[in-house]
Each structure stands twice: as C-alpha cells, then as structure tokens.
Coordinates of C-alpha atoms in Angstrom, one line a residue:
X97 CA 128.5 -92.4 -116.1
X98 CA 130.8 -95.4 -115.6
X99 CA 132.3 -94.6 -111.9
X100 CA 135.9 -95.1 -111.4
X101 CA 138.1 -93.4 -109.2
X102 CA 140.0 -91.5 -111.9
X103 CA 136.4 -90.0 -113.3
X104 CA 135.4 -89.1 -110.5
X105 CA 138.1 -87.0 -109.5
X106 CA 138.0 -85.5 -112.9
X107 CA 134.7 -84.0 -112.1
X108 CA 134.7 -79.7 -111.5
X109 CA 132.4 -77.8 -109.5
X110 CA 130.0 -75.3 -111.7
X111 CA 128.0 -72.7 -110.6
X112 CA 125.8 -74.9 -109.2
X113 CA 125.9 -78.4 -107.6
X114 CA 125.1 -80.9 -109.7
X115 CA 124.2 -85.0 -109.6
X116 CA 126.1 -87.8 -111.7
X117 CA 124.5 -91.4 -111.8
X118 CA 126.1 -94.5 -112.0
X119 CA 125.4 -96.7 -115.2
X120 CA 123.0 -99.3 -114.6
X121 CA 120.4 -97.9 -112.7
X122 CA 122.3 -99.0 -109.5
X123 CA 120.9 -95.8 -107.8
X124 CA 124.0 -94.7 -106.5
X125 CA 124.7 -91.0 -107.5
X126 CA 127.5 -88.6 -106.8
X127 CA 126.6 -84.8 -106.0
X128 CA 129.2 -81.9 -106.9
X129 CA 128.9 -78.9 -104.8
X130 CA 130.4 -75.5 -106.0
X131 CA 133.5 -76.1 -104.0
X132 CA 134.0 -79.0 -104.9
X133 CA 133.0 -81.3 -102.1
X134 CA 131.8 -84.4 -103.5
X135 CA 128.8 -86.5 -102.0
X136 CA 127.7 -90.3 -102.1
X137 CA 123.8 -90.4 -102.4
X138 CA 121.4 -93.5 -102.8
X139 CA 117.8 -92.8 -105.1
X140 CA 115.1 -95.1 -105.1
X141 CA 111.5 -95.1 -106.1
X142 CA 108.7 -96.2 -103.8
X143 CA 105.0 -95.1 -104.0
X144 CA 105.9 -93.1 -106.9
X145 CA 108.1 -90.6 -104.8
X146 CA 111.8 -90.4 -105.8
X147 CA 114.1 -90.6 -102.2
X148 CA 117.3 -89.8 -101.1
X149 CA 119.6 -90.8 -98.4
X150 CA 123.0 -89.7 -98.0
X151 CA 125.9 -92.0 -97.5
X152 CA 129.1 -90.3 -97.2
X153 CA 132.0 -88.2 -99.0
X154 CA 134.4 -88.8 -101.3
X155 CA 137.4 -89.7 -101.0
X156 CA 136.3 -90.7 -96.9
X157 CA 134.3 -92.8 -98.4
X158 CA 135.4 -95.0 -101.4
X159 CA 133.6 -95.6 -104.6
X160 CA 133.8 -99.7 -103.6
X161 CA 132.4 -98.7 -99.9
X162 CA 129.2 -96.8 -101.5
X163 CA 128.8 -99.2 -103.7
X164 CA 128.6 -102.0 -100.6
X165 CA 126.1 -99.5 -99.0
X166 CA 124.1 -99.3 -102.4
X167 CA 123.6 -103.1 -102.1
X168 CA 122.8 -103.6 -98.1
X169 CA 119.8 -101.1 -98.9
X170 CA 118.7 -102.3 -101.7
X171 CA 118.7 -105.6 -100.1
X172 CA 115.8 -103.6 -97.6
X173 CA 114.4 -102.8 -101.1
X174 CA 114.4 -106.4 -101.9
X175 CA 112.4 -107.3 -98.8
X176 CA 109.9 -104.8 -99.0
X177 CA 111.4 -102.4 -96.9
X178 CA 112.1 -98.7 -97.2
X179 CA 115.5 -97.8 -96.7
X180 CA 114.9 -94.0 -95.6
X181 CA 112.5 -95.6 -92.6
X182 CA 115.0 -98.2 -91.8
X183 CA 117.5 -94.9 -91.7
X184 CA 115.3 -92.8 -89.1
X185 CA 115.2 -95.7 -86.8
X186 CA 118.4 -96.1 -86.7
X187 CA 119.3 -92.4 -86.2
X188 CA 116.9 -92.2 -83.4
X189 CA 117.6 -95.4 -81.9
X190 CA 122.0 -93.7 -82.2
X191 CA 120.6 -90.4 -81.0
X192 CA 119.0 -92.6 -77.5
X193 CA 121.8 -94.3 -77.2
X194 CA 123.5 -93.3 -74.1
X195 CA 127.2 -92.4 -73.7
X196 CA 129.1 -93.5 -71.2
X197 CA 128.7 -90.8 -68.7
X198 CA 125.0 -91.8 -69.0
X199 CA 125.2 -95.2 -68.1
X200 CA 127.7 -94.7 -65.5
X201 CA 125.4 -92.4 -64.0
X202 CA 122.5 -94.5 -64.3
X203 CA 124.8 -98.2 -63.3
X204 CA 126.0 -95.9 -60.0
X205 CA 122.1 -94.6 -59.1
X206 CA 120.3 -98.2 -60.1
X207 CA 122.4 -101.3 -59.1
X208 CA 125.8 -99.7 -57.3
X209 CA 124.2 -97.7 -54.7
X210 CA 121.6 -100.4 -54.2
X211 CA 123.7 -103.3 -53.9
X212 CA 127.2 -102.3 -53.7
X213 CA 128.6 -100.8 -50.3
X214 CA 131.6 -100.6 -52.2
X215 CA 130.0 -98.1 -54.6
X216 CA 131.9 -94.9 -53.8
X217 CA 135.1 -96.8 -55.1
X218 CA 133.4 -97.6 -58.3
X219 CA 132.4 -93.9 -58.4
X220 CA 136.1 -92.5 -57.6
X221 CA 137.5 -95.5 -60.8
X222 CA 135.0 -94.2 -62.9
X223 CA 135.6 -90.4 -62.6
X224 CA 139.3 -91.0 -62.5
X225 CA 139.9 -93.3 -65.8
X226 CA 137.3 -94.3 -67.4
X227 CA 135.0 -90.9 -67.5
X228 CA 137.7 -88.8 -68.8
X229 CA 138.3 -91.0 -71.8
X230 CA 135.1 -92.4 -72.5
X231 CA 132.6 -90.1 -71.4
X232 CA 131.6 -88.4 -74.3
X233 CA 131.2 -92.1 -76.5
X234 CA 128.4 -93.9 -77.2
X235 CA 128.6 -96.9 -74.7
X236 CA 127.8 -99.0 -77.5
X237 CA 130.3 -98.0 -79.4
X238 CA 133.0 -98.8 -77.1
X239 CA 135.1 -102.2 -78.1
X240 CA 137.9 -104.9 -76.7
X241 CA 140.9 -102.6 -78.2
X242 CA 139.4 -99.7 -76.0
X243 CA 139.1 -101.7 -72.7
X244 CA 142.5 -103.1 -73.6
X245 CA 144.4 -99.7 -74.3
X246 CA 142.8 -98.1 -71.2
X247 CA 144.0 -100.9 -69.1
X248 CA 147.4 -100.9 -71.0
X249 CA 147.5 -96.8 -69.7
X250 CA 147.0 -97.8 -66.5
X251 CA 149.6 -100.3 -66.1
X252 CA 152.1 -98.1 -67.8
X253 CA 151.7 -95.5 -64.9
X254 CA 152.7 -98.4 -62.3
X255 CA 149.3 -98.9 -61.1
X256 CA 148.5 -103.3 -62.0
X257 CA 146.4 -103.7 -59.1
X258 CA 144.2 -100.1 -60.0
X259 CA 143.8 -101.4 -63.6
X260 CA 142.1 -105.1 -62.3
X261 CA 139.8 -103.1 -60.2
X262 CA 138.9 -100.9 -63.0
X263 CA 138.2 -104.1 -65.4
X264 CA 135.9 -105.7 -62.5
X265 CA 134.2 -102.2 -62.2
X266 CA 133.9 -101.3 -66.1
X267 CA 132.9 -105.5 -67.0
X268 CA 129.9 -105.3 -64.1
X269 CA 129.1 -101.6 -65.4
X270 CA 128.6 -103.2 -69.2
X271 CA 127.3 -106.6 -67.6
X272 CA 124.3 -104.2 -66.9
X273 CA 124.1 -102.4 -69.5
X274 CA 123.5 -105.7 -70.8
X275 CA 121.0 -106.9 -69.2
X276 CA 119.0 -103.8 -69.9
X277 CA 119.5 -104.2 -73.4
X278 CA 121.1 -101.3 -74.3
X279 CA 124.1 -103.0 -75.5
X280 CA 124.6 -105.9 -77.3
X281 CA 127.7 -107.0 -76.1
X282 CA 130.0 -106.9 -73.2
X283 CA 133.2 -105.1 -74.7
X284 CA 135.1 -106.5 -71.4
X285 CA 134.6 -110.4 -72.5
X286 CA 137.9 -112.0 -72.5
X287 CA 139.8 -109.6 -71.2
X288 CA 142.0 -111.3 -68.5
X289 CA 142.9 -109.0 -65.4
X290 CA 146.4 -107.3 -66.7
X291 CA 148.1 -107.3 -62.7
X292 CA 149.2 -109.9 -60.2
X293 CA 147.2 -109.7 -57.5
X294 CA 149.7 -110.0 -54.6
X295 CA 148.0 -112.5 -51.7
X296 CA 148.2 -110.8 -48.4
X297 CA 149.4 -111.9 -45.5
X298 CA 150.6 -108.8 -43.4
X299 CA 149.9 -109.9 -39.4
X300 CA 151.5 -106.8 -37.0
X301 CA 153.6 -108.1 -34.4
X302 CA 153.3 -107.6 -30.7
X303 CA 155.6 -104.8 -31.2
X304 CA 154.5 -103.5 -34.5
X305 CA 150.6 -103.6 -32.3
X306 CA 152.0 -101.8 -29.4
X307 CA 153.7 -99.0 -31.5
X308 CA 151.0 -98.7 -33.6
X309 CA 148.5 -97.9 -31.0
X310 CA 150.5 -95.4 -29.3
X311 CA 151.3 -94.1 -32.5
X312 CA 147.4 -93.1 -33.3
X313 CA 147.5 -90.6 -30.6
X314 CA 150.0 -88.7 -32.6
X315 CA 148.6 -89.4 -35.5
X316 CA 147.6 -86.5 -37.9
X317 CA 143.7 -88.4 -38.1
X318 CA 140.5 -87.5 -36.3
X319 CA 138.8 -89.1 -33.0
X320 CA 136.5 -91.4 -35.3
X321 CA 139.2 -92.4 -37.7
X322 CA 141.3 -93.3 -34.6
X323 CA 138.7 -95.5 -32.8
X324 CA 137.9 -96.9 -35.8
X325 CA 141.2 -98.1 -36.3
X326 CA 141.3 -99.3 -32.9
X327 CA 138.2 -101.1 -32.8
X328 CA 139.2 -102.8 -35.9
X329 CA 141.8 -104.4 -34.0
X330 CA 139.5 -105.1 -30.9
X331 CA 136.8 -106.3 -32.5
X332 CA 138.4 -108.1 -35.7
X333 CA 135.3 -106.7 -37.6
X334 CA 135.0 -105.6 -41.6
X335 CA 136.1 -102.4 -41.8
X336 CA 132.9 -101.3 -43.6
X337 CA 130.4 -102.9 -41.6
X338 CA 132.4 -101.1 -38.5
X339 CA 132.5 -97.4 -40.0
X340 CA 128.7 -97.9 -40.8
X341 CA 127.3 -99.2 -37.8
X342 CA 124.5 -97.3 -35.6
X343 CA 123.8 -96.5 -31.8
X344 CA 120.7 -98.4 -32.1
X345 CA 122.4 -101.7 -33.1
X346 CA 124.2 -102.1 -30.1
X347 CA 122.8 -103.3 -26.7
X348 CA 125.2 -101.6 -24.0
X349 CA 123.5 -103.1 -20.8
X350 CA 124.2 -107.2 -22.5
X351 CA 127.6 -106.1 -24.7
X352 CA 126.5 -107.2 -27.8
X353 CA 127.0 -105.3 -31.5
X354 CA 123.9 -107.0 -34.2
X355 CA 124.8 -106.4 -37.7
X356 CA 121.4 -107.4 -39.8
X357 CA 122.0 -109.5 -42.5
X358 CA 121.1 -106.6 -44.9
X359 CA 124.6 -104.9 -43.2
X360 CA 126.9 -107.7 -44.2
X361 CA 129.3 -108.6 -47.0
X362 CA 127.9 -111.9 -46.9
X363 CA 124.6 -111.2 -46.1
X364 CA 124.4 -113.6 -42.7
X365 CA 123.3 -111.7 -40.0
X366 CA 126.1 -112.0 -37.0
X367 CA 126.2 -111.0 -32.9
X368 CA 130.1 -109.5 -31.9
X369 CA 130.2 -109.2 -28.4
X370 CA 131.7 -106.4 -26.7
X371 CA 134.6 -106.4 -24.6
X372 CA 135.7 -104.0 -22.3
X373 CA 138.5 -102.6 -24.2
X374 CA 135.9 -102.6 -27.3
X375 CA 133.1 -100.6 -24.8
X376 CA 136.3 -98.5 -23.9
X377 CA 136.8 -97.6 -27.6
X378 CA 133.2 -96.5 -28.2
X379 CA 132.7 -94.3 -25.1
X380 CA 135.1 -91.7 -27.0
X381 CA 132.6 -92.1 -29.8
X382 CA 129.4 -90.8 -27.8
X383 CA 130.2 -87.1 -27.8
X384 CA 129.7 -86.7 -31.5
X385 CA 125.6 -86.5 -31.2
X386 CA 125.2 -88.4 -34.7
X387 CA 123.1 -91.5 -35.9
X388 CA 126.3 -93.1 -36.6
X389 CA 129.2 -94.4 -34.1
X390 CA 131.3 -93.0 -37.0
X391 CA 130.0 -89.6 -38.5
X392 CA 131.8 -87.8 -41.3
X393 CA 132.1 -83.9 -40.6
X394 CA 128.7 -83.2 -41.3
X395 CA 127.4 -86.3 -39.0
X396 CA 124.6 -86.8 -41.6
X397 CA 126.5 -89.8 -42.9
X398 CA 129.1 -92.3 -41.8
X399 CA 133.1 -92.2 -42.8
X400 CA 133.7 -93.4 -46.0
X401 CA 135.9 -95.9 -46.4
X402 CA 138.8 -94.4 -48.2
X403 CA 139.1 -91.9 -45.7
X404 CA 140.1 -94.7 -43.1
X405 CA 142.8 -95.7 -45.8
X406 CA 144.2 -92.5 -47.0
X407 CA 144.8 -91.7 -43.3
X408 CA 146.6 -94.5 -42.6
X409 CA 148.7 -94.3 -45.5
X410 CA 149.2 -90.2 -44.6
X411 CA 150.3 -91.1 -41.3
X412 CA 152.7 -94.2 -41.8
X413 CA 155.7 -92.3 -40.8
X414 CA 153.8 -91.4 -37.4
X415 CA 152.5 -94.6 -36.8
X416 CA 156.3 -96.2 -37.0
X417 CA 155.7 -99.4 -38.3
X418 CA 155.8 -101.0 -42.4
X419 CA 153.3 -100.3 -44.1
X420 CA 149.6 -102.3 -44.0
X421 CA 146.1 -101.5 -44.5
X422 CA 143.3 -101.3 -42.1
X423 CA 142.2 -104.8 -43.5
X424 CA 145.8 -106.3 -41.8
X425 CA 144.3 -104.8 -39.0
X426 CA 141.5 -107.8 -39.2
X427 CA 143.7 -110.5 -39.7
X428 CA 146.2 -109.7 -37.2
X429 CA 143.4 -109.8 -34.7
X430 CA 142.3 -113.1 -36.0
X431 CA 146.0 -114.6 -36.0
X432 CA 146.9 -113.7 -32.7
X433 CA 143.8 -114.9 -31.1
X434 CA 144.3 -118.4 -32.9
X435 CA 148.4 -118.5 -32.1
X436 CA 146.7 -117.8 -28.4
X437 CA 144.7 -121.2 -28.2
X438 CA 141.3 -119.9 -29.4
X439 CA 139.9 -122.8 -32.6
X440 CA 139.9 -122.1 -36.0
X441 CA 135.7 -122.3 -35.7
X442 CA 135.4 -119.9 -32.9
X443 CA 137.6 -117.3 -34.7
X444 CA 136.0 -117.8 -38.1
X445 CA 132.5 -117.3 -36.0
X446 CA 134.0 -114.1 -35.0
X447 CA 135.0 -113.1 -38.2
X448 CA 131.4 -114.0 -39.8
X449 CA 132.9 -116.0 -42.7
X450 CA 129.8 -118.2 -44.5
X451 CA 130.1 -121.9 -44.3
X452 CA 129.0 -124.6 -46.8
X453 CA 128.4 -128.2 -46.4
X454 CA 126.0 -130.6 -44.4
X455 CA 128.1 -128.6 -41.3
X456 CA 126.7 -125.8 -42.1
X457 CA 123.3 -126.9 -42.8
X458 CA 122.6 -128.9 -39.1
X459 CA 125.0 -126.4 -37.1
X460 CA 122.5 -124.1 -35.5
X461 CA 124.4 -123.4 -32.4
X462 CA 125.2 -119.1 -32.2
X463 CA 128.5 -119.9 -30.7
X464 CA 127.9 -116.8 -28.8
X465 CA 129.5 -117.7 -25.6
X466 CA 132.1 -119.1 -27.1
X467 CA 132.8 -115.4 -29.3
X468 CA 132.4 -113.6 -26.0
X469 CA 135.2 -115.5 -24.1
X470 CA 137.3 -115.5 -27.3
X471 CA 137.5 -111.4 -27.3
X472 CA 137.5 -110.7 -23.9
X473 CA 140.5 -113.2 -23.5
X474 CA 142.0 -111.3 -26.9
X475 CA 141.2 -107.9 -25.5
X476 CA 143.2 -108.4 -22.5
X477 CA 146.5 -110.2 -24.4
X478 CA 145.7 -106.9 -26.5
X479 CA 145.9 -104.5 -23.3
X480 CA 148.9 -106.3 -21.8
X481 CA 150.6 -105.9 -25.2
X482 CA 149.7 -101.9 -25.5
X483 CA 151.0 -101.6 -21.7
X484 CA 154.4 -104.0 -23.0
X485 CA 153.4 -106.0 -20.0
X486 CA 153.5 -109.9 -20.2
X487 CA 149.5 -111.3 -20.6
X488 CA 148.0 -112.9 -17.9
X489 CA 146.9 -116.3 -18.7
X490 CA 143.6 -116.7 -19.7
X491 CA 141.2 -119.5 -19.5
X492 CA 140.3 -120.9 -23.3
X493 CA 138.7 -124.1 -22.3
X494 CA 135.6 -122.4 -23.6
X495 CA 136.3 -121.3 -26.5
X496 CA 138.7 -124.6 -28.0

C-alpha cells in the first residue's frame, strides 16, 4: 500500500486486527485493531526469524515521524546490529534511570551530608520546589526550559533570592549526577542566577545591641537559641560552627574554644579565646547534660541552623530593633571591635577568614595573644554597652 495520510485514515477496523505494509519493502507496517486504534510497527528479518518492534500510534505519531524511525533502525540494520537488542537496552537502561526523587535522595546521602554542613537547607529547597514538580521525572529527562520555568515560579511568588539558592542547589545536585554518569548533561548550564543578590552590610548600633540583648530575655526562643545568639555576638564566630560545637573542644581552665579544621567553612583549623562575658554565656549552657553546648530537644543532635533564623525572625517585634540575621550579628561584632582600635589582621584572625599570598605562606605566628586581648577588650565595650554605661578604656597596644 502506498501510505499517505488520507489512506490511512480511510482504513476500518474488521473483526479482527489486521497489518498493512508500506510499498517498497521499507518494513514499516501499520496494524488496525477492531476499534480502530491504529499502530506504527517496524519488521525485519535476521537469522531467518521475522521481528517486530513497535513505534507508536497514529495520528500521535505521524506517517513522516515512523518513517524517520524506520530509517534510524534500519541504519542499526545497516551496521550489523539488531534493532529489537538495541531496543531492550534502551528500555532497561530508561527503566534504571533514576527520577529525581532518586538522585536527590542519593546527592543528599553521598556528597551533601558528607561535605555540606549546609545540607539540611538543600534538603528543605528540594522538598519545597523542586521535589513536588520534578519528583516523579526521569532526571535525565529534565532540560533548560524546566530549570528555567521553575525558577521563573519562584520569582513570580516574590522570592529572587530563594530561586538563586535553588539554582546553586539543583546545578551542584546535576553537577553530580554528572560525574556519576548518570546524566549526560547538566540541564542547569547557562542559566544565570534570576535575583539580585543584595550585599549586606547590616552592623547593630550601640543601641540597637543593647535593646537587643535585653530584648532576648523576653524573647519567645529557648535558653540555647538565646545564648547562641548571644555568643554570636561575644565571640564573633560562624553561626554554624557555634551551634555545633562540643564540651570536649573547649579548655575551661586556659579559655580557649579549638574548632578542627574538619569543623570549619574553610577548612583552617582556628583557637577563639574565651572571654569572660563568653564563659558567662556558656555556664547557662551546662545544665542541659548533652554532647553538644547547643542540643536540639532530644539533645542527641545540635540546633539546626534555621531554627536560630526562624526565631529571630518570630521574635523581631520582641527584640525592638530592624530587622537582621544572626550573621549581622558577626559583623557587627567585627565592626565595632575595629571602629574600637583593634587592626584589620587581628580581627580577621578572629574571624578565621583564609589568607593568600607570600603573607600567608611565611606567617606562622597564631596571633593568639593578640585574639585574646582583642575579645576581652570587646567583651567589656560590649558589657558597658548592655549596662548603657560609658566603656572603660582599654589598652589595644597589643592587639594594633
């Protein structure tokens, strides 16, 4: 029969299916079932045995698309391959595949947990966006115009800043699914971050720190939350290396706090020394019997680090002061101790932030002493400014 569309939708069911075949001995075939439904099949002879494969169904798929898929397999043919082998690898290799649920699972259980301390926020932007559109998918499957419409959905709801964070989440997630070669290619390349990261540059005032802390005691937050918050400020330390931090890494008789290099965001091990105002913090801390200075409810594992966050925006009306994050919290402690005299290098010692250069290199000293006089002089300009009296001066001889 000589296919065109208008004979094939002059064909009729009968009482029982039957086949049609192209002129030419193309191989393509068209199957009539007794309703009707027409069928694109592909026949080919090899080792004497007549096969079949499937292709699609008319009208879904058009008499120029079967004939397209006649030719790729016969191109197989061609090369001395068998199309209906080439078919069950694929189909097996399609039916491994893993969705998207499945590699989020497995990219949160291999590499996040392992190397990400930020891995619960990856968690919470993949359960939140990306699992309840894409879970069911084939990862592979997934394309530019997907990652671009979800982002798009995102930014529509008035969230810019949520949808870059879900593009650095969902681009490492495919990175390595990548590198495990169960992708071919990164659906995320060239996609540019859709919000405008806003540079931040809050720094509390003397007032703002002084309402603040007062403000924590009526704060709707628990004891850890609290002293975390305080010791933030004290101590001018990463919020996450602070909430995760043990007993046993802290020598109480010699004020010092270690954080192992394994601890850090930047992977340098560092010394904070304590001063009294911080030792002051962390004796409310000892009644809770746990591993960590900072148990969750249980006390089998530390606060997370959203639940510092979501506090402090639940309680921004108690706290009486514009809003900021528990990060400000940081710099403010690292601004005010360098408007008070202390150098640039001391503070940035403090803060732990990685140096490069020959500096950095031939610089072995700890600066230790120098830290220690640094945040005692800034934990009492702190106390004088929670008591709104004026600071005593302080010697920083040591510590310019």
């Amino acid at each position: 029969m000589n296919f065109t569309d208008r004979a094939i939708r002059a064909l009729k069911p009968k009482e029982q299916r039957y086949e049609v075949l192209e002129d030419g001995r193309t191989g393509l075939r068209l199957r009539v079932s007794t309703v009707g439904r027409k069928s694109w099949l592909f026949t080919y002879r090899k080792g004497g045995k007549l096969n079949r494969i499937t292709l699609g169904v008319y009208p879904e798929m058009s008499l120029a698309r079967a004939r397209e898929e006649v030719s790729q397999r016969r191109s197989l043919l061609n090369r001395g391959l068998d199309p209906a082998h080439i078919e069950r690898i694929h189909k097996e290799e399609e039916r491994q595949a893993p969705t998207m649920a499945q590699l989020a699972e497995l990219y949160l259980e291999r590499y996040a947990k392992a190397k990400k301390r930020s891995w619960r926020e990856d968690e919470r932007l993949l359960k939140k966006d990306v699992l309840p559109r894409w879970g069911h998918r084939k990862a592979k499957d997934i394309v530019r115009r997907d990652v671009v419409a979800l982002l798009d959905d995102i930014i529509d709801r008035g969230s810019p800043i949520v949808a870059n964070r879900t593009l650095a989440c969902v681009r490492k997630m495919f990175n390595y699914a990548l590198e495990r070669s169960l992708i071919e290619m990164n659906p995320c390349s060239a996609v540019k971050m859709p919000g405008k990261e806003r540079k931040r540059d809050r720094v509390l005032n003397e007032e703002e720190i002084r309402t603040f802390w007062h403000g924590l005691k009526e704060a709707r937050i628990s004891l850890p939350i609290r002293l975390a918050l305080q010791l933030q400020l004290v101590t001018a330390q990463c919020k996450g290396e602070l909430i995760r931090a043990e007993w046993s890494h802290f020598d109480f008789a010699l004020g010092w706090w270690t954080i192992s290099a394994e601890r850090t965001k930047n992977h340098l091990a560092h010394r904070v020394p304590l001063s009294p105002l911080a030792l002051e913090s962390i004796e409310g801390l000892r009644g809770f019997h746990s591993l960590f200075l900072f148990p969750s409810r249980n006390g089998e594992k530390p606060l997370l680090d959203t639940s510092i966050d979501h506090a402090v925006r639940k309680n921004l009306d108690v706290l009486g002061i514009a809003p900021f994050t528990p990060h400000d919290l940081r710099r403010t402690a690292a601004s005010h101790m360098t408007g008070m005299g202390i150098s640039r290098l001391v503070v940035s010692k403090i803060l732990n932030h990685a140096e490069s250069g020959v500096t950095a290199v031939y610089d072995r000293h700890s600066y230790d002493s120098e830290k220690r006089h640094a945040l005692e002089a800034w934990g009492k300009k702190l106390e004088a400014i929670i008591r709104g009296k004026e600071s005593n001066p302080t010697s920083l001889a040591a510590v310019r």
